[in-house]
């Protein structure tokens, strides 16, 4: 039996995921593979490096540092999340990511990215985080406020655009038991955007613009499928038990802490049922 873990994105709402995964570390909840999206990747890798508390620690420390993320970074670098500071200086110097432990982990980890030329999702396996840091940039490069990330395999933006919650991909990879960590409450659904924005901004990439405009529909359909699969006990879902008004680029450390604490709380509450799901034949 192989256990898979799916991690939704959501920028700073990902503090919820960080809390859930820290509960997993505390209670020896182990999986065989992970497929994440955007913040689900950025924060989820700390589960493999076994660095409990690192996500909430460095985010609270740097969230109001203009070098980290926000308008100043967007205006001066073209990226709302600062490339050099956030992806290189923080994990390699200021709050060091344990890349050796990550590499030694036996857990497979895939990052979801969106190919802007095809508009399709692609899945890149992470094996050495420091060598593949640009993949982390690609999976989390939010449209409109991020430059396109170029890898050897193509040009990419946020994986959540093409596959926000990659449950089907997790099944395709051969996992028998699937745990899904969402960052939105049960009743959340996306609204249809004004199509002109994507068509104009990404006019050179019409397939990507189409995917971006259809994202709301794909997301809402996926959520309904997840609810159905959950009711049939085919998957196990952990989602916020209440709404915390956290912005994508949240600057209030207390809000980050509240979202993280909710992840810890919800993670602890579902432990027994999660173990029953994992052990059920």
PDB file of N, CA, C and O in Angstrom, residues 107-156:
ATOM      1  N   UNK A 107      10.750   9.859   0.662  1.00  0.00           N
ATOM      2  CA  UNK A 107       9.449  10.318   0.174  1.00  0.00           C
ATOM      3  C   UNK A 107       9.626  11.020  -1.175  1.00  0.00           C
ATOM      4  O   UNK A 107      10.413  11.951  -1.303  1.00  0.00           O
ATOM      5  N   UNK A 108       8.912  10.570  -2.180  1.00  0.00           N
ATOM      6  CA  UNK A 108       8.935  11.232  -3.486  1.00  0.00           C
ATOM      7  C   UNK A 108       8.120  12.525  -3.403  1.00  0.00           C
ATOM      8  O   UNK A 108       7.080  12.562  -2.744  1.00  0.00           O
ATOM      9  N   UNK A 109       8.589  13.566  -4.086  1.00  0.00           N
ATOM     10  CA  UNK A 109       7.904  14.856  -4.028  1.00  0.00           C
ATOM     11  C   UNK A 109       7.842  15.450  -5.439  1.00  0.00           C
ATOM     12  O   UNK A 109       8.862  15.656  -6.074  1.00  0.00           O
ATOM     13  N   UNK A 110       6.612  15.742  -5.888  1.00  0.00           N
ATOM     14  CA  UNK A 110       6.417  16.370  -7.198  1.00  0.00           C
ATOM     15  C   UNK A 110       5.870  17.779  -7.021  1.00  0.00           C
ATOM     16  O   UNK A 110       4.962  18.019  -6.226  1.00  0.00           O
ATOM     17  N   UNK A 111       6.416  18.719  -7.790  1.00  0.00           N
ATOM     18  CA  UNK A 111       5.933  20.096  -7.822  1.00  0.00           C
ATOM     19  C   UNK A 111       5.131  20.308  -9.103  1.00  0.00           C
ATOM     20  O   UNK A 111       5.593  19.976 -10.199  1.00  0.00           O
ATOM     21  N   UNK A 112       3.952  20.858  -8.973  1.00  0.00           N
ATOM     22  CA  UNK A 112       3.091  21.134 -10.119  1.00  0.00           C
ATOM     23  C   UNK A 112       3.415  22.521 -10.696  1.00  0.00           C
ATOM     24  O   UNK A 112       3.501  23.500  -9.955  1.00  0.00           O
ATOM     25  N   UNK A 113       3.602  22.581 -11.998  1.00  0.00           N
ATOM     26  CA  UNK A 113       3.861  23.850 -12.683  1.00  0.00           C
ATOM     27  C   UNK A 113       2.936  23.947 -13.891  1.00  0.00           C
ATOM     28  O   UNK A 113       2.422  22.938 -14.369  1.00  0.00           O
ATOM     29  N   UNK A 114       2.727  25.167 -14.387  1.00  0.00           N
ATOM     30  CA  UNK A 114       1.902  25.364 -15.573  1.00  0.00           C
ATOM     31  C   UNK A 114       2.768  25.852 -16.727  1.00  0.00           C
ATOM     32  O   UNK A 114       3.416  26.902 -16.631  1.00  0.00           O
ATOM     33  N   UNK A 115       2.801  25.087 -17.803  1.00  0.00           N
ATOM     34  CA  UNK A 115       3.530  25.465 -19.006  1.00  0.00           C
ATOM     35  C   UNK A 115       2.736  26.563 -19.715  1.00  0.00           C
ATOM     36  O   UNK A 115       1.601  26.324 -20.144  1.00  0.00           O
ATOM     37  N   UNK A 116       3.307  27.752 -19.834  1.00  0.00           N
ATOM     38  CA  UNK A 116       2.515  28.868 -20.363  1.00  0.00           C
ATOM     39  C   UNK A 116       2.310  28.782 -21.874  1.00  0.00           C
ATOM     40  O   UNK A 116       1.441  29.464 -22.420  1.00  0.00           O
ATOM     41  N   UNK A 117       3.097  27.965 -22.547  1.00  0.00           N
ATOM     42  CA  UNK A 117       2.922  27.828 -23.994  1.00  0.00           C
ATOM     43  C   UNK A 117       1.826  26.830 -24.345  1.00  0.00           C
ATOM     44  O   UNK A 117       1.139  26.975 -25.354  1.00  0.00           O
ATOM     45  N   UNK A 118       1.652  25.821 -23.498  1.00  0.00           N
ATOM     46  CA  UNK A 118       0.610  24.820 -23.749  1.00  0.00           C
ATOM     47  C   UNK A 118      -0.623  25.039 -22.879  1.00  0.00           C
ATOM     48  O   UNK A 118      -1.699  24.538 -23.192  1.00  0.00           O
ATOM     49  N   UNK A 119      -0.437  25.747 -21.752  1.00  0.00           N
ATOM     50  CA  UNK A 119      -1.527  25.927 -20.800  1.00  0.00           C
ATOM     51  C   UNK A 119      -1.792  24.692 -19.965  1.00  0.00           C
ATOM     52  O   UNK A 119      -2.769  24.643 -19.207  1.00  0.00           O
ATOM     53  N   UNK A 120      -0.914  23.698 -20.073  1.00  0.00           N
ATOM     54  CA  UNK A 120      -1.112  22.426 -19.390  1.00  0.00           C
ATOM     55  C   UNK A 120      -0.252  22.308 -18.129  1.00  0.00           C
ATOM     56  O   UNK A 120       0.798  22.954 -18.011  1.00  0.00           O
ATOM     57  N   UNK A 121      -0.701  21.454 -17.218  1.00  0.00           N
ATOM     58  CA  UNK A 121       0.071  21.174 -16.005  1.00  0.00           C
ATOM     59  C   UNK A 121       1.196  20.197 -16.308  1.00  0.00           C
ATOM     60  O   UNK A 121       1.043  19.279 -17.117  1.00  0.00           O
ATOM     61  N   UNK A 122       2.328  20.416 -15.658  1.00  0.00           N
ATOM     62  CA  UNK A 122       3.434  19.467 -15.694  1.00  0.00           C
ATOM     63  C   UNK A 122       3.868  19.221 -14.255  1.00  0.00           C
ATOM     64  O   UNK A 122       3.610  20.041 -13.364  1.00  0.00           O
ATOM     65  N   UNK A 123       4.519  18.103 -14.036  1.00  0.00           N
ATOM     66  CA  UNK A 123       4.865  17.690 -12.675  1.00  0.00           C
ATOM     67  C   UNK A 123       6.350  17.341 -12.631  1.00  0.00           C
ATOM     68  O   UNK A 123       6.800  16.434 -13.333  1.00  0.00           O
ATOM     69  N   UNK A 124       7.086  18.085 -11.825  1.00  0.00           N
ATOM     70  CA  UNK A 124       8.541  17.929 -11.773  1.00  0.00           C
ATOM     71  C   UNK A 124       8.942  17.323 -10.437  1.00  0.00           C
ATOM     72  O   UNK A 124       8.588  17.844  -9.374  1.00  0.00           O
ATOM     73  N   UNK A 125       9.685  16.237 -10.491  1.00  0.00           N
ATOM     74  CA  UNK A 125      10.114  15.569  -9.261  1.00  0.00           C
ATOM     75  C   UNK A 125      11.280  16.321  -8.624  1.00  0.00           C
ATOM     76  O   UNK A 125      12.264  16.642  -9.293  1.00  0.00           O
ATOM     77  N   UNK A 126      11.156  16.597  -7.331  1.00  0.00           N
ATOM     78  CA  UNK A 126      12.200  17.292  -6.593  1.00  0.00           C
ATOM     79  C   UNK A 126      13.118  16.284  -5.908  1.00  0.00           C
ATOM     80  O   UNK A 126      12.649  15.430  -5.161  1.00  0.00           O
ATOM     81  N   UNK A 127      14.392  16.406  -6.169  1.00  0.00           N
ATOM     82  CA  UNK A 127      15.359  15.491  -5.566  1.00  0.00           C
ATOM     83  C   UNK A 127      16.466  16.209  -4.804  1.00  0.00           C
ATOM     84  O   UNK A 127      17.026  15.670  -3.858  1.00  0.00           O
ATOM     85  N   UNK A 128      16.786  17.429  -5.214  1.00  0.00           N
ATOM     86  CA  UNK A 128      17.801  18.251  -4.558  1.00  0.00           C
ATOM     87  C   UNK A 128      17.275  19.673  -4.587  1.00  0.00           C
ATOM     88  O   UNK A 128      17.287  20.320  -5.625  1.00  0.00           O
ATOM     89  N   UNK A 129      16.797  20.150  -3.444  1.00  0.00           N
ATOM     90  CA  UNK A 129      16.085  21.420  -3.428  1.00  0.00           C
ATOM     91  C   UNK A 129      16.961  22.594  -3.865  1.00  0.00           C
ATOM     92  O   UNK A 129      16.533  23.436  -4.651  1.00  0.00           O
ATOM     93  N   UNK A 130      18.184  22.654  -3.374  1.00  0.00           N
ATOM     94  CA  UNK A 130      19.042  23.777  -3.727  1.00  0.00           C
ATOM     95  C   UNK A 130      19.401  23.775  -5.208  1.00  0.00           C
ATOM     96  O   UNK A 130      19.569  24.826  -5.814  1.00  0.00           O
ATOM     97  N   UNK A 131      19.496  22.586  -5.793  1.00  0.00           N
ATOM     98  CA  UNK A 131      19.791  22.501  -7.223  1.00  0.00           C
ATOM     99  C   UNK A 131      18.557  22.792  -8.068  1.00  0.00           C
ATOM    100  O   UNK A 131      18.681  23.106  -9.257  1.00  0.00           O
ATOM    101  N   UNK A 132      17.369  22.700  -7.468  1.00  0.00           N
ATOM    102  CA  UNK A 132      16.121  22.868  -8.212  1.00  0.00           C
ATOM    103  C   UNK A 132      15.281  24.037  -7.684  1.00  0.00           C
ATOM    104  O   UNK A 132      14.067  24.041  -7.821  1.00  0.00           O
ATOM    105  N   UNK A 133      15.939  25.021  -7.111  1.00  0.00           N
ATOM    106  CA  UNK A 133      15.202  26.123  -6.501  1.00  0.00           C
ATOM    107  C   UNK A 133      14.342  26.876  -7.511  1.00  0.00           C
ATOM    108  O   UNK A 133      13.294  27.439  -7.164  1.00  0.00           O
ATOM    109  N   UNK A 134      14.748  26.871  -8.776  1.00  0.00           N
ATOM    110  CA  UNK A 134      13.954  27.559  -9.794  1.00  0.00           C
ATOM    111  C   UNK A 134      12.619  26.855 -10.040  1.00  0.00           C
ATOM    112  O   UNK A 134      11.650  27.480 -10.484  1.00  0.00           O
ATOM    113  N   UNK A 135      12.561  25.559  -9.760  1.00  0.00           N
ATOM    114  CA  UNK A 135      11.293  24.842  -9.859  1.00  0.00           C
ATOM    115  C   UNK A 135      10.332  25.360  -8.792  1.00  0.00           C
ATOM    116  O   UNK A 135       9.132  25.528  -9.042  1.00  0.00           O
ATOM    117  N   UNK A 136      10.853  25.644  -7.598  1.00  0.00           N
ATOM    118  CA  UNK A 136      10.022  26.213  -6.540  1.00  0.00           C
ATOM    119  C   UNK A 136       9.507  27.589  -6.938  1.00  0.00           C
ATOM    120  O   UNK A 136       8.355  27.943  -6.658  1.00  0.00           O
ATOM    121  N   UNK A 137      10.346  28.350  -7.615  1.00  0.00           N
ATOM    122  CA  UNK A 137       9.898  29.652  -8.115  1.00  0.00           C
ATOM    123  C   UNK A 137       8.791  29.474  -9.149  1.00  0.00           C
ATOM    124  O   UNK A 137       7.796  30.213  -9.151  1.00  0.00           O
ATOM    125  N   UNK A 138       8.964  28.490 -10.019  1.00  0.00           N
ATOM    126  CA  UNK A 138       7.982  28.263 -11.080  1.00  0.00           C
ATOM    127  C   UNK A 138       6.625  27.858 -10.526  1.00  0.00           C
ATOM    128  O   UNK A 138       5.587  28.378 -10.949  1.00  0.00           O
ATOM    129  N   UNK A 139       6.602  26.940  -9.586  1.00  0.00           N
ATOM    130  CA  UNK A 139       5.317  26.450  -9.058  1.00  0.00           C
ATOM    131  C   UNK A 139       4.558  27.529  -8.312  1.00  0.00           C
ATOM    132  O   UNK A 139       3.333  27.482  -8.204  1.00  0.00           O
ATOM    133  N   UNK A 140       5.277  28.544  -7.819  1.00  0.00           N
ATOM    134  CA  UNK A 140       4.643  29.580  -6.993  1.00  0.00           C
ATOM    135  C   UNK A 140       4.602  30.950  -7.653  1.00  0.00           C
ATOM    136  O   UNK A 140       4.255  31.947  -7.002  1.00  0.00           O
ATOM    137  N   UNK A 141       4.951  31.025  -8.936  1.00  0.00           N
ATOM    138  CA  UNK A 141       4.993  32.315  -9.646  1.00  0.00           C
ATOM    139  C   UNK A 141       3.576  32.751 -10.022  1.00  0.00           C
ATOM    140  O   UNK A 141       3.044  32.370 -11.066  1.00  0.00           O
ATOM    141  N   UNK A 142       2.967  33.555  -9.185  1.00  0.00           N
ATOM    142  CA  UNK A 142       1.579  33.970  -9.375  1.00  0.00           C
ATOM    143  C   UNK A 142       1.425  34.804 -10.641  1.00  0.00           C
ATOM    144  O   UNK A 142       2.254  35.674 -10.919  1.00  0.00           O
ATOM    145  N   UNK A 143       0.385  34.543 -11.428  1.00  0.00           N
ATOM    146  CA  UNK A 143       0.173  35.313 -12.655  1.00  0.00           C
ATOM    147  C   UNK A 143      -0.040  36.795 -12.361  1.00  0.00           C
ATOM    148  O   UNK A 143      -0.478  37.168 -11.284  1.00  0.00           O
ATOM    149  N   UNK A 144       0.323  37.618 -13.339  1.00  0.00           N
ATOM    150  CA  UNK A 144       0.209  39.074 -13.295  1.00  0.00           C
ATOM    151  C   UNK A 144       1.283  39.741 -12.435  1.00  0.00           C
ATOM    152  O   UNK A 144       1.695  40.855 -12.731  1.00  0.00           O
ATOM    153  N   UNK A 145       1.717  39.099 -11.371  1.00  0.00           N
ATOM    154  CA  UNK A 145       2.676  39.734 -10.452  1.00  0.00           C
ATOM    155  C   UNK A 145       4.003  38.973 -10.374  1.00  0.00           C
ATOM    156  O   UNK A 145       4.772  39.157  -9.431  1.00  0.00           O
ATOM    157  N   UNK A 146       4.262  38.116 -11.356  1.00  0.00           N
ATOM    158  CA  UNK A 146       5.511  37.354 -11.390  1.00  0.00           C
ATOM    159  C   UNK A 146       6.022  37.281 -12.825  1.00  0.00           C
ATOM    160  O   UNK A 146       5.238  37.190 -13.770  1.00  0.00           O
ATOM    161  N   UNK A 147       7.321  37.304 -12.952  1.00  0.00           N
ATOM    162  CA  UNK A 147       7.920  37.066 -14.256  1.00  0.00           C
ATOM    163  C   UNK A 147       7.822  35.583 -14.588  1.00  0.00           C
ATOM    164  O   UNK A 147       7.785  34.733 -13.683  1.00  0.00           O
ATOM    165  N   UNK A 148       7.788  35.273 -15.859  1.00  0.00           N
ATOM    166  CA  UNK A 148       7.792  33.881 -16.305  1.00  0.00           C
ATOM    167  C   UNK A 148       9.108  33.234 -15.909  1.00  0.00           C
ATOM    168  O   UNK A 148      10.176  33.832 -16.056  1.00  0.00           O
ATOM    169  N   UNK A 149       9.031  32.033 -15.384  1.00  0.00           N
ATOM    170  CA  UNK A 149      10.231  31.302 -14.968  1.00  0.00           C
ATOM    171  C   UNK A 149      10.621  30.324 -16.076  1.00  0.00           C
ATOM    172  O   UNK A 149       9.817  29.477 -16.468  1.00  0.00           O
ATOM    173  N   UNK A 150      11.838  30.452 -16.554  1.00  0.00           N
ATOM    174  CA  UNK A 150      12.311  29.590 -17.630  1.00  0.00           C
ATOM    175  C   UNK A 150      13.194  28.474 -17.085  1.00  0.00           C
ATOM    176  O   UNK A 150      14.204  28.727 -16.436  1.00  0.00           O
ATOM    177  N   UNK A 151      12.775  27.238 -17.341  1.00  0.00           N
ATOM    178  CA  UNK A 151      13.547  26.051 -16.995  1.00  0.00           C
ATOM    179  C   UNK A 151      14.005  25.397 -18.297  1.00  0.00           C
ATOM    180  O   UNK A 151      13.582  25.801 -19.385  1.00  0.00           O
ATOM    181  N   UNK A 152      14.838  24.391 -18.198  1.00  0.00           N
ATOM    182  CA  UNK A 152      15.302  23.704 -19.404  1.00  0.00           C
ATOM    183  C   UNK A 152      14.141  23.108 -20.188  1.00  0.00           C
ATOM    184  O   UNK A 152      14.185  23.023 -21.411  1.00  0.00           O
ATOM    185  N   UNK A 153      13.097  22.718 -19.478  1.00  0.00           N
ATOM    186  CA  UNK A 153      11.963  22.044 -20.115  1.00  0.00           C
ATOM    187  C   UNK A 153      10.896  22.998 -20.654  1.00  0.00           C
ATOM    188  O   UNK A 153       9.953  22.563 -21.311  1.00  0.00           O
ATOM    189  N   UNK A 154      11.012  24.303 -20.370  1.00  0.00           N
ATOM    190  CA  UNK A 154      10.013  25.226 -20.876  1.00  0.00           C
ATOM    191  C   UNK A 154       9.852  26.476 -20.026  1.00  0.00           C
ATOM    192  O   UNK A 154      10.664  26.760 -19.144  1.00  0.00           O
ATOM    193  N   UNK A 155       8.763  27.207 -20.286  1.00  0.00           N
ATOM    194  CA  UNK A 155       8.454  28.435 -19.569  1.00  0.00           C
ATOM    195  C   UNK A 155       7.225  28.199 -18.676  1.00  0.00           C
ATOM    196  O   UNK A 155       6.225  27.656 -19.153  1.00  0.00           O
ATOM    197  N   UNK A 156       7.319  28.654 -17.423  1.00  0.00           N
ATOM    198  CA  UNK A 156       6.290  28.271 -16.467  1.00  0.00           C
ATOM    199  C   UNK A 156       5.809  29.399 -15.570  1.00  0.00           C
ATOM    200  O   UNK A 156       6.521  30.366 -15.313  1.00  0.00           O
TER     201      UNK A 156
END
